[in-house]
Coordinates of C-alpha atoms in Angstrom, one line a residue:
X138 CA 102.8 109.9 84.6
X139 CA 105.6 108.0 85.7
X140 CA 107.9 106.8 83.3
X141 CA 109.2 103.3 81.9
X142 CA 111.8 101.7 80.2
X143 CA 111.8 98.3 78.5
X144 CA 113.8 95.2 80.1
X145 CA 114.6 93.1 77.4
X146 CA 115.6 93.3 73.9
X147 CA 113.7 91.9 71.0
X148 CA 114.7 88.6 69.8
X149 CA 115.4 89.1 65.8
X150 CA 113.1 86.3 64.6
X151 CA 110.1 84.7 63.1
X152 CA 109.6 88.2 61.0
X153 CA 106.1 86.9 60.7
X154 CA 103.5 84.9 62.4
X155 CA 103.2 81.1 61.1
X156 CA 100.2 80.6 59.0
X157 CA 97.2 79.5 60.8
X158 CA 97.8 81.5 64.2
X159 CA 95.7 84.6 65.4
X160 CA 97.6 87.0 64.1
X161 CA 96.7 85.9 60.2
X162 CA 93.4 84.6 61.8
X163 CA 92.5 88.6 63.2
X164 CA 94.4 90.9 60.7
X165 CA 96.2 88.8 58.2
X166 CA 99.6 90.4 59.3
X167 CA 101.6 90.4 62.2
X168 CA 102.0 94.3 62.2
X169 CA 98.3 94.5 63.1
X170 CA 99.1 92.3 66.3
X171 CA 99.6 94.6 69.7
X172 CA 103.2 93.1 71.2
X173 CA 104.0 92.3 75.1
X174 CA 107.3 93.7 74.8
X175 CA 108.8 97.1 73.3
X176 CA 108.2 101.2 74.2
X177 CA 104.1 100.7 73.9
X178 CA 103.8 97.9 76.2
X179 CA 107.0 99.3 78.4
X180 CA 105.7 102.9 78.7
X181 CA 101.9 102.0 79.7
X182 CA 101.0 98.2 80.3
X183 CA 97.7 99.2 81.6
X184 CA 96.8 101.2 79.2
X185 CA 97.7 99.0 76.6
X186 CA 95.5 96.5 78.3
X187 CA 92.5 98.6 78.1
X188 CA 92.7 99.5 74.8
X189 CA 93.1 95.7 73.8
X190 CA 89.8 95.0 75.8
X191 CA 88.2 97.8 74.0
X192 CA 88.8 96.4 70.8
X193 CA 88.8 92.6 71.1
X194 CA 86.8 92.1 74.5
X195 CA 88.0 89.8 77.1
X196 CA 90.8 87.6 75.1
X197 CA 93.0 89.5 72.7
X198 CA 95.6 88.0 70.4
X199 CA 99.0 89.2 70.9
X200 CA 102.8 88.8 69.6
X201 CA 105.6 88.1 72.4
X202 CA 109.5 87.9 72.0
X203 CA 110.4 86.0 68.4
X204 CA 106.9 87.5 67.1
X205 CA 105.6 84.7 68.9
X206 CA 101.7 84.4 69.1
X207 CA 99.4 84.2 71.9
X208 CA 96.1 84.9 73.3
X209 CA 96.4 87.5 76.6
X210 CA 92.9 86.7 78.8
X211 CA 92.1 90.2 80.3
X212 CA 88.5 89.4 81.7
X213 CA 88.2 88.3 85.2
X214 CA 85.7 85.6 84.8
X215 CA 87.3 83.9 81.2
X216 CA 91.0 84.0 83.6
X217 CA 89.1 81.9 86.2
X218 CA 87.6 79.4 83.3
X219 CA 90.5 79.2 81.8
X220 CA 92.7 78.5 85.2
X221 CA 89.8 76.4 85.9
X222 CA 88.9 73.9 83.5
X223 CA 92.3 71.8 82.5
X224 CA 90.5 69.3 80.1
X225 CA 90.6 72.7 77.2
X226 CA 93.1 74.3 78.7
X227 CA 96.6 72.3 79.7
X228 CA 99.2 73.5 82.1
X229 CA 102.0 71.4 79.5
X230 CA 103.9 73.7 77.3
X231 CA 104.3 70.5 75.8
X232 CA 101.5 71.3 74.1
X233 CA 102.1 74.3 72.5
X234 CA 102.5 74.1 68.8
X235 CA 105.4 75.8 68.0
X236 CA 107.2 73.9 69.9
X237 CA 106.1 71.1 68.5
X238 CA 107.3 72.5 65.3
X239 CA 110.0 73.8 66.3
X240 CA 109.9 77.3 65.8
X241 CA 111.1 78.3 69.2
X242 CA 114.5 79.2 68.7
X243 CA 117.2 77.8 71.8
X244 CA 118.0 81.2 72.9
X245 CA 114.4 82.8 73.3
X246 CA 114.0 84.7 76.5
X247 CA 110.8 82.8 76.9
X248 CA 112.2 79.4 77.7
X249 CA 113.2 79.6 81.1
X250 CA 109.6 80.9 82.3
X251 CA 107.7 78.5 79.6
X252 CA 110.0 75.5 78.6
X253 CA 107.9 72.1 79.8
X254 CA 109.5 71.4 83.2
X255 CA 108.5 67.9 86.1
X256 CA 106.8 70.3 88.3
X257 CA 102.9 70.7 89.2
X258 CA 103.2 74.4 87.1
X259 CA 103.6 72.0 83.9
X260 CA 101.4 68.5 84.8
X261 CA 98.0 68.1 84.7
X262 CA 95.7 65.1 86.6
X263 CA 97.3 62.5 89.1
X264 CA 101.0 63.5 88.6
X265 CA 99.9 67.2 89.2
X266 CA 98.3 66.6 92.7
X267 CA 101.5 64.1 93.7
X268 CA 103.8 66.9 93.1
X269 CA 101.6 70.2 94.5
X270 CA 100.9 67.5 97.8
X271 CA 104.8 67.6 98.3
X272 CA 104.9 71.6 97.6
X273 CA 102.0 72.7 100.1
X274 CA 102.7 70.2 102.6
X275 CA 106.4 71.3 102.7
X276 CA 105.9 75.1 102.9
X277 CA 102.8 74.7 105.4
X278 CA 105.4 73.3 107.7
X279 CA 106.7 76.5 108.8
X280 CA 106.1 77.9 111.9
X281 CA 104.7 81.9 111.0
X282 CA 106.0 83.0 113.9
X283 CA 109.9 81.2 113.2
X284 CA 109.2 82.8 109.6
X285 CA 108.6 86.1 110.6
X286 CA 112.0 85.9 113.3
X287 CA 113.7 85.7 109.9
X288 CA 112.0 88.7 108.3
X289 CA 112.4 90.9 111.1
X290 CA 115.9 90.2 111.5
X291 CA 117.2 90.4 107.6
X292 CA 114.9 93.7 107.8
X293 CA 117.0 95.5 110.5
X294 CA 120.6 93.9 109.1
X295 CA 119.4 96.0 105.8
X296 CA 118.5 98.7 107.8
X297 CA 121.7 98.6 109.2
X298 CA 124.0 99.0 106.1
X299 CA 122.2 102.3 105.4
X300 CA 120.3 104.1 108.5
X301 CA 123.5 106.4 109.5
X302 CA 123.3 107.9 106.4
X303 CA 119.6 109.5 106.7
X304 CA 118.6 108.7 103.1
X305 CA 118.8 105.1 101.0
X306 CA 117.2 103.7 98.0
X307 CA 114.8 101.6 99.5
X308 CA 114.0 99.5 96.2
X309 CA 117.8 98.4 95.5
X310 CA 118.8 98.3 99.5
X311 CA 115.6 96.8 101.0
X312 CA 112.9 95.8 98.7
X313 CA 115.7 93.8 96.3
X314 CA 117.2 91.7 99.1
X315 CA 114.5 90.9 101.5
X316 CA 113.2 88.2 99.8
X317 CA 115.8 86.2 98.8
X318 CA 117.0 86.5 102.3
X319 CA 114.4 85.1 103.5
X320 CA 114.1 82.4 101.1
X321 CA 117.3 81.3 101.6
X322 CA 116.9 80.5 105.2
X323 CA 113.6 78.7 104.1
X324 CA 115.1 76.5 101.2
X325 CA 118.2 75.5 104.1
X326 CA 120.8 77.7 102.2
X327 CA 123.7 79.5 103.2
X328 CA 122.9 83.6 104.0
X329 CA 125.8 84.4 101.4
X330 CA 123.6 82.8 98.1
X331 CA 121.4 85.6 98.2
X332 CA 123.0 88.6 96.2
X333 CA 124.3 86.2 93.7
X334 CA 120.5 84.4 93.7
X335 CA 118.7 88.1 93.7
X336 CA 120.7 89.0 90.0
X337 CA 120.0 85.9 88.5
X338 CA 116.6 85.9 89.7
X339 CA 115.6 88.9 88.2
X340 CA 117.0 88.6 85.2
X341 CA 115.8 85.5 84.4
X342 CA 112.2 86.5 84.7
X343 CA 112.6 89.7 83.0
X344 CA 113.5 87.8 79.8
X345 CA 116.8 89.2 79.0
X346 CA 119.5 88.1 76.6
X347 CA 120.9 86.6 79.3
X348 CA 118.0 85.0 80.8
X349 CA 119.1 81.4 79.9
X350 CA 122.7 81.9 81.2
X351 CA 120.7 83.2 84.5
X352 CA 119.0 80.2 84.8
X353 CA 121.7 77.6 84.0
X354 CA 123.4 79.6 86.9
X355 CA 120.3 79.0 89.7
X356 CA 119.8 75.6 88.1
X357 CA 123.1 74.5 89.1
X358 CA 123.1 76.6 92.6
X359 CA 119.7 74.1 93.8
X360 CA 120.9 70.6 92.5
X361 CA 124.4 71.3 94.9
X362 CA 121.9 72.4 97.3
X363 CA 119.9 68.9 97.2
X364 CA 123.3 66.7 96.7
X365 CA 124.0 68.6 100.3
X366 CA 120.6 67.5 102.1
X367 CA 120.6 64.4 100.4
X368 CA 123.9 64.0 103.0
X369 CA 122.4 65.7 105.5
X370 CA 118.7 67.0 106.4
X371 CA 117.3 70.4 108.6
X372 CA 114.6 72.0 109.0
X373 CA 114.2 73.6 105.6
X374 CA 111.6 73.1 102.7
X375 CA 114.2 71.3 100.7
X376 CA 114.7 68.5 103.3
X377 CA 111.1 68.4 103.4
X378 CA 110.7 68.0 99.5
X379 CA 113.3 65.4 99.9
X380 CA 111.4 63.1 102.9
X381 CA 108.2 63.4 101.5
X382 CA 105.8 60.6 101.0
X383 CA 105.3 61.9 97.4
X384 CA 108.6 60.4 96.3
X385 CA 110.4 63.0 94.3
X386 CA 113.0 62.7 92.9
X387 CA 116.0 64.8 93.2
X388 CA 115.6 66.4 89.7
X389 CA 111.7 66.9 90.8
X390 CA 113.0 68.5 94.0
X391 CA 115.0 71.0 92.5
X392 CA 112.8 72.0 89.6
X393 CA 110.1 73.0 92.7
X394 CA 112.9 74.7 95.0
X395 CA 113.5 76.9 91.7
X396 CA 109.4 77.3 90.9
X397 CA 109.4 78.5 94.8
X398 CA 112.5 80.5 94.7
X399 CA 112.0 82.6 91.7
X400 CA 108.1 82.7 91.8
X401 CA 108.5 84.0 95.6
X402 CA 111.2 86.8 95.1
X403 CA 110.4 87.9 92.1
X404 CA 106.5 88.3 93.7
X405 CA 107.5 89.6 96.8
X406 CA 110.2 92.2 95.7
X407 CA 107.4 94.0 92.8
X408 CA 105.0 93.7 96.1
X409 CA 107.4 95.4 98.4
X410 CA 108.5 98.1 96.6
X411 CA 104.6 98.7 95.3
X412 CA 103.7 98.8 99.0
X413 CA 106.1 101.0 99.9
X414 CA 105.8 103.4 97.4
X415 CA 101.7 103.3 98.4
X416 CA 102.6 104.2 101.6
X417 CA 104.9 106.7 101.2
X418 CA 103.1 108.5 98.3
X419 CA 98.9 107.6 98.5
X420 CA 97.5 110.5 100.9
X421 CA 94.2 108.5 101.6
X422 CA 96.6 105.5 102.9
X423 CA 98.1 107.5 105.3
X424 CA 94.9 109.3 106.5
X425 CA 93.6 105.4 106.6
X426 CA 96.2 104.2 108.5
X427 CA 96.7 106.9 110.8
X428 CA 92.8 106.9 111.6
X429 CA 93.0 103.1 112.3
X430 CA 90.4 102.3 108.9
X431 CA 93.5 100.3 107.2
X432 CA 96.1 98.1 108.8
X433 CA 99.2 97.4 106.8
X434 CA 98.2 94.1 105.6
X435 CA 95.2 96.0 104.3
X436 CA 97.5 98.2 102.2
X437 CA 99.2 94.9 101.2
X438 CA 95.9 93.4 99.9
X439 CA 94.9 97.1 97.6
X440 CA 98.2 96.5 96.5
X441 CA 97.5 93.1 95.2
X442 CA 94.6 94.4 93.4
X443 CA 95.8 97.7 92.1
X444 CA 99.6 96.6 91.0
X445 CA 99.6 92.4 91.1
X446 CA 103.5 91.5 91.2
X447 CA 103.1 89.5 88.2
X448 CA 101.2 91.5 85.4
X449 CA 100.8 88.5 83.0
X450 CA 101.8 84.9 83.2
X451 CA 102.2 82.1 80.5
X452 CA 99.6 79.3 82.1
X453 CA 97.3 77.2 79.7
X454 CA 97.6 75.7 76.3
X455 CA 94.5 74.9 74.1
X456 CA 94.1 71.2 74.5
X457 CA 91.1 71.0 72.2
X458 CA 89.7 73.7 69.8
X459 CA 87.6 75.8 72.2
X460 CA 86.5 78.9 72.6
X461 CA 86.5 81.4 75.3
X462 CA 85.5 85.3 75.2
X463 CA 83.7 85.2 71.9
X464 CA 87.8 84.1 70.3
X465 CA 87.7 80.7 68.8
X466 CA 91.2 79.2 70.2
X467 CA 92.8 76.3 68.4
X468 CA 94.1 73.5 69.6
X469 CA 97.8 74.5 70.5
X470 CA 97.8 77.6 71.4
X471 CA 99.0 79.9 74.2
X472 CA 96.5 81.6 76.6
X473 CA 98.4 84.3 79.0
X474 CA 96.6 85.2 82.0
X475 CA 96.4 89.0 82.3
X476 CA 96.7 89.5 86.2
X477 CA 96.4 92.8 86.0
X478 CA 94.0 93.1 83.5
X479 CA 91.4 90.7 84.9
X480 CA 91.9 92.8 88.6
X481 CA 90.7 95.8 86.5
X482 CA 88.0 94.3 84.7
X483 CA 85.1 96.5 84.8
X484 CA 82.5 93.6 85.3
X485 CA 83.8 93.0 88.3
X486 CA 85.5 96.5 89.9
X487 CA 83.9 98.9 87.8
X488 CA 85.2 101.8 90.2
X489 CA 88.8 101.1 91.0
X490 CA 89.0 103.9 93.2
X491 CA 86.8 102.4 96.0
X492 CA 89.1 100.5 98.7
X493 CA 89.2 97.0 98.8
X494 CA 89.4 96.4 102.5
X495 CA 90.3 93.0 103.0
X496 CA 89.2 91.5 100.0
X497 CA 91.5 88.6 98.5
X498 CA 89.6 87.6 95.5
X499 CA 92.1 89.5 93.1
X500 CA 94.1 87.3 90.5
X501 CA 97.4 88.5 91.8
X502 CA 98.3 84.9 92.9
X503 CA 96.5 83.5 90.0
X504 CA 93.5 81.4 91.2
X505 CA 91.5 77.9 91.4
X506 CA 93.8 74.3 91.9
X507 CA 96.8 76.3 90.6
X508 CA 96.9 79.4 93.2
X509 CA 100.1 79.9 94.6
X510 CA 100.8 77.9 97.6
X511 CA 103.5 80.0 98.9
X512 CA 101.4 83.5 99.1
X513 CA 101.4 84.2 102.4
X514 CA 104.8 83.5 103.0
X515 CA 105.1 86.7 100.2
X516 CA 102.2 88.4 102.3
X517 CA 104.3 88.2 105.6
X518 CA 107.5 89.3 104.1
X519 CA 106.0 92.6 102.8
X520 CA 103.6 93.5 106.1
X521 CA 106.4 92.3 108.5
X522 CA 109.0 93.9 106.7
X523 CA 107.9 96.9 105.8
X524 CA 106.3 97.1 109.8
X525 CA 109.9 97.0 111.1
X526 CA 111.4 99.7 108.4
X527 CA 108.3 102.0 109.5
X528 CA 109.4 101.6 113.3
X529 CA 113.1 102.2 112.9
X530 CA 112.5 105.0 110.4
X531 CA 109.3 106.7 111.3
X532 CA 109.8 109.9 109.2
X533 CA 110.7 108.3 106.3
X534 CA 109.5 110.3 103.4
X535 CA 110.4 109.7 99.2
X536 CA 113.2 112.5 98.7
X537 CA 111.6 112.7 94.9
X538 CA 108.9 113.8 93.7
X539 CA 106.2 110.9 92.6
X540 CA 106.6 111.4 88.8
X541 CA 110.2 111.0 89.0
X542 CA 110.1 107.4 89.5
X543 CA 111.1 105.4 86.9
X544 CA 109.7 102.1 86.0
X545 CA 110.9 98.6 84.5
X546 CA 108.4 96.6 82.2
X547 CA 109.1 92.9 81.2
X548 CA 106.5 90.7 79.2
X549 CA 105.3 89.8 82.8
X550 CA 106.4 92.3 85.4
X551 CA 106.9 96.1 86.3
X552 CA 108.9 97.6 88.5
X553 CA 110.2 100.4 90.1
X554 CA 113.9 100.6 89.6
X555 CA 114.3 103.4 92.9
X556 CA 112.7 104.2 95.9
X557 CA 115.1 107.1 97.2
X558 CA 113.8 108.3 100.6
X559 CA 115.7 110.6 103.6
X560 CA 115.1 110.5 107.2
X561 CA 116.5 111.2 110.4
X562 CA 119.6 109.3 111.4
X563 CA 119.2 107.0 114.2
X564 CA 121.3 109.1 117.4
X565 CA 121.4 105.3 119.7
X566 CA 124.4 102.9 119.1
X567 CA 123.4 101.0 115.6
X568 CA 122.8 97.2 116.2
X569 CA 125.2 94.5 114.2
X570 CA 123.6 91.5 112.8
X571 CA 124.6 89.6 115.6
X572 CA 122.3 91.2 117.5
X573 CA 119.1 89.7 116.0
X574 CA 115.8 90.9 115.7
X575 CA 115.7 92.7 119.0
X576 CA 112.0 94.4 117.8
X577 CA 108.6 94.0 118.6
X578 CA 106.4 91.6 116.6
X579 CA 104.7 93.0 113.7
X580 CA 101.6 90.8 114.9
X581 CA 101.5 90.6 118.5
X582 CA 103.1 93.9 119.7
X583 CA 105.7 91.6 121.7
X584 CA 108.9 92.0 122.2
X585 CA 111.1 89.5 120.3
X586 CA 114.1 89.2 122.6
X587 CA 115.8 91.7 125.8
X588 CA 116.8 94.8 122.8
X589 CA 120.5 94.9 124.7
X590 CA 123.5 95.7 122.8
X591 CA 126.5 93.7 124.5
X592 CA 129.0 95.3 122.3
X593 CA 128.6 98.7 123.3
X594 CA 126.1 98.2 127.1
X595 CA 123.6 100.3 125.9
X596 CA 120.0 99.3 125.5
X597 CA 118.9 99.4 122.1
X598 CA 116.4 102.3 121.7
X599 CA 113.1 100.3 121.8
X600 CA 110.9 100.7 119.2
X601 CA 107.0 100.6 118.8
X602 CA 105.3 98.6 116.2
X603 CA 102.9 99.8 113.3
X604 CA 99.9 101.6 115.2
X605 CA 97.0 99.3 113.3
X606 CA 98.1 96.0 114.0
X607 CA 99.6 96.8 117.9
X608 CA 97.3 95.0 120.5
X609 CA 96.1 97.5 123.1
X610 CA 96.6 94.9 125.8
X611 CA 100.5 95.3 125.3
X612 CA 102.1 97.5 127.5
X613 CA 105.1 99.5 125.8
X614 CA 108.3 100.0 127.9
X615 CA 110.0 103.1 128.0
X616 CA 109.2 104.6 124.9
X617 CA 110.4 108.1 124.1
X618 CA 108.7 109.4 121.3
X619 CA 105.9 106.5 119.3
X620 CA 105.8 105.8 115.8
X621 CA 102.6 106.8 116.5
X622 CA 102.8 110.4 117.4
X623 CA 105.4 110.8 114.9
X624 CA 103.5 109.4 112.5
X625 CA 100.3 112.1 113.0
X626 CA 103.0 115.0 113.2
X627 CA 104.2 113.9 109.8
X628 CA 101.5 113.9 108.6
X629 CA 100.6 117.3 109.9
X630 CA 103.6 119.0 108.5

């Protein structure tokens, strides 16, 4: 079993539940209550998960950070009822009654991610659909081919910093910075934001005791951002936000860059490195991929149903005493949506061992009128990226054995913390970032651009894309050795 560590203290507060909520309602102490956060939940989140079903069915109540009550929804259908009916259950945290009572404290890691916000995540009805318009509109503006340019050539500037060495950590130097990379092009940002943005990112979502400092930090990084378009539009989501019919106002436009910025890489980052480590570790992937059964967005997709970048997310408040699963829910209070649960629920996978092959009706981006608009954007980042890594580093193998990878569990995410992998050295002149994404497309098996490097007058040692997703009507120029018969001799050996 691989091992975990936890990713965020315990807030000291609240010793007990509040009279009235599930915890007194189930067991009449909080100590009978399962928590989200500490070694149990850290060590083994699916497990935990399990065992919860086993004893309370779909909807279990649970304690987060502050010993905080809430009800975690670990069926597949009651997730979709609940995503799906907003007259009983509200996307305003406004709702939630300890707020209203004030027995949040200022500092709980659980603000950022759950404090009432003006963005669609937080509105119900007619101000709901203004703002999502604005959102989905603005992102489905992109060009997929201009958004995969990006990927492709942040992927080779990463590979870059560490390919003459013949070994790298793949989930601090690749997985970690994609995204953000990417992002930061979308959002019309400057390259340099992203390290800075990647930290604060992550820690803000993992629920730390700096969390809030984190998000002070990113809050302030996207309202300069916005005074700058307001002065001067692109061709960037946030100029888009900005000119859209919808109206929004600058604090509205902010609030959704930081909804896409942080829901994006944090998603994409878990989904990379999950990938990855599939690829590199899952014998039946690589006899499916090397027999042509899977293609790497295949892998992507099993991924999505077997780890889900988001494990659990805060989403609905009671509007109206209800019930759902056999619990009777009050008025009030917090439903989480078990992503990872409901992708395991036995009613509706009851073997998880049998491939999903092209199936998208997993929970991993939530689901119904509040399913991430920006998923595919997440999808290309991982395929593409991961595409390009497997064609400048065919032989790329984990330098570690599987059970010495360590995890990171928050009240939402895991996480591998490492990735280490060795491989052969490149021997050809390394490109510079200047160079671009001089690399076949991950979709079309075309080259990009002429694969020259001016610096040194050398051609660029050309490279073959992922053997699944290559169209055989596209002739490959002077190949030496393909990732493709590499890739079967690997295997081999």
């Amino acid at each position: 079993m691989t091992s975990s560590t936890p990713e965020q203290p315990r807030t000291a507060w609240a010793p007990t539940p509040p009279p009235g909520c599930p915890a007194y309602a189930r067991f009449g102490a909080a100590d009978g209550l399962a928590r989200l956060f500490g070694p149990e939940a850290a060590e083994d989140p699916m497990g935990l998960y399990e065992r919860l079903r086993a004893r309370h069915g779909a909807v279990a109540p649970v304690l987060l950070d502050g010993d905080l009550p809430a009800w975690l929804v670990l069926g597949y259908r009651e997730i979709l009822e609940v995503a799906g009916t907003p007259a009983r259950f509200s996307r305003d945290s406004r709702n939630w009654r300890w707020f209203r009572e004030g027995r949040v404290p200022p500092d709980s890691p659980l603000l950022p991610m759950i404090a009432w916000q003006p963005v669609c995540l937080f509105l119900d009805g007619d101000e709901r659909t203004r703002l999502r318009l604005a959102v989905t509109d603005s992102l489905e503006r992109f060009n997929r081919r201009g958004i995969r340019r990006h990927i492709t050539r942040f992927t080779h500037q990463l590979i870059d910093g560490f390919a003459e060495r013949g070994e790298a950590d793949l989930a601090e130097e690749f997985c970690e910075h994609l995204p953000m990379l990417v992002l930061t092009q979308l959002l019309g940002m400057p390259d340099e934001y992203g390290p800075r943005l990647v930290a604060a990112s992550r820690d803000m979502v993992a629920g730390t005791e700096t969390s809030v400092a984190s998000n002070a930090f990113i809050v302030e990084t996207l309202k300069e951002l916005v005074r700058r378009k307001r002065g001067g539009r692109g061709h960037d989501v946030t100029s888009w936000l900005i000119e859209h019919t919808s109206g929004l106002t600058d604090e509205e436009v902010w609030n959704h860059l930081r909804v896409i910025l942080i829901a994006a890489n944090e998603t994409t980052v878990n989904l990379l490195k999950s990938t990855l480590r599939m690829v590199l570790t899952d014998p039946r992937c690589h006899a499916s991929l090397a027999g042509g059964q899977m293609t790497l967005p295949d892998v992507v997709e099993q991924v999505l149903w077997s780890e889900p970048p988001l494990m659990t997310i805060p989403g609905r408040w009671a509007a109206v005493d209800t019930e759902v699963g056999g619990q009777k829910v009050e008025a009030g209070d917090m439903l989480l949506l078990g992503l990872a649960a409901g992708n395991h629920d036995p009613a509706v996978r009851p073997d998880p061992s049998v491939p999903l092959h092209g199936n998208r009706s997993h929970l991993a981006f939530s689901s119904g009128p509040q399913e991430c608009p920006g998923q595919n954007i997440g999808r290309a980042i991982a395929d593409t990226g991961i595409d390009a890594l497997l064609a400048r580093l065919p032989d790329v193998r984990l330098s570690v054995p599987e059970e010495q990878l360590r995890w990171q569990s928050g009240w939402m995410t895991r996480h591998l913390t490492s990735l280490p992998v060795t491989f052969t050295a490149p021997r050809s002149p390394g490109r510079t970032a200047s160079d671009g994404p001089a690399r076949t497309s991950a979709k079309s098996g075309r080259p990009l651009r002429s694969a020259t490097d001016s610096g040194s007058g050398h051609a660029a040692e050309p490279v073959v894309p992922f053997p699944s997703v290559v169209s055989p009507l596209v002739p490959v120029r002077r190949r030496r050795t393909s990732w493709w018969v590499s890739f079967k001799a690997w295997l081999r050996g």
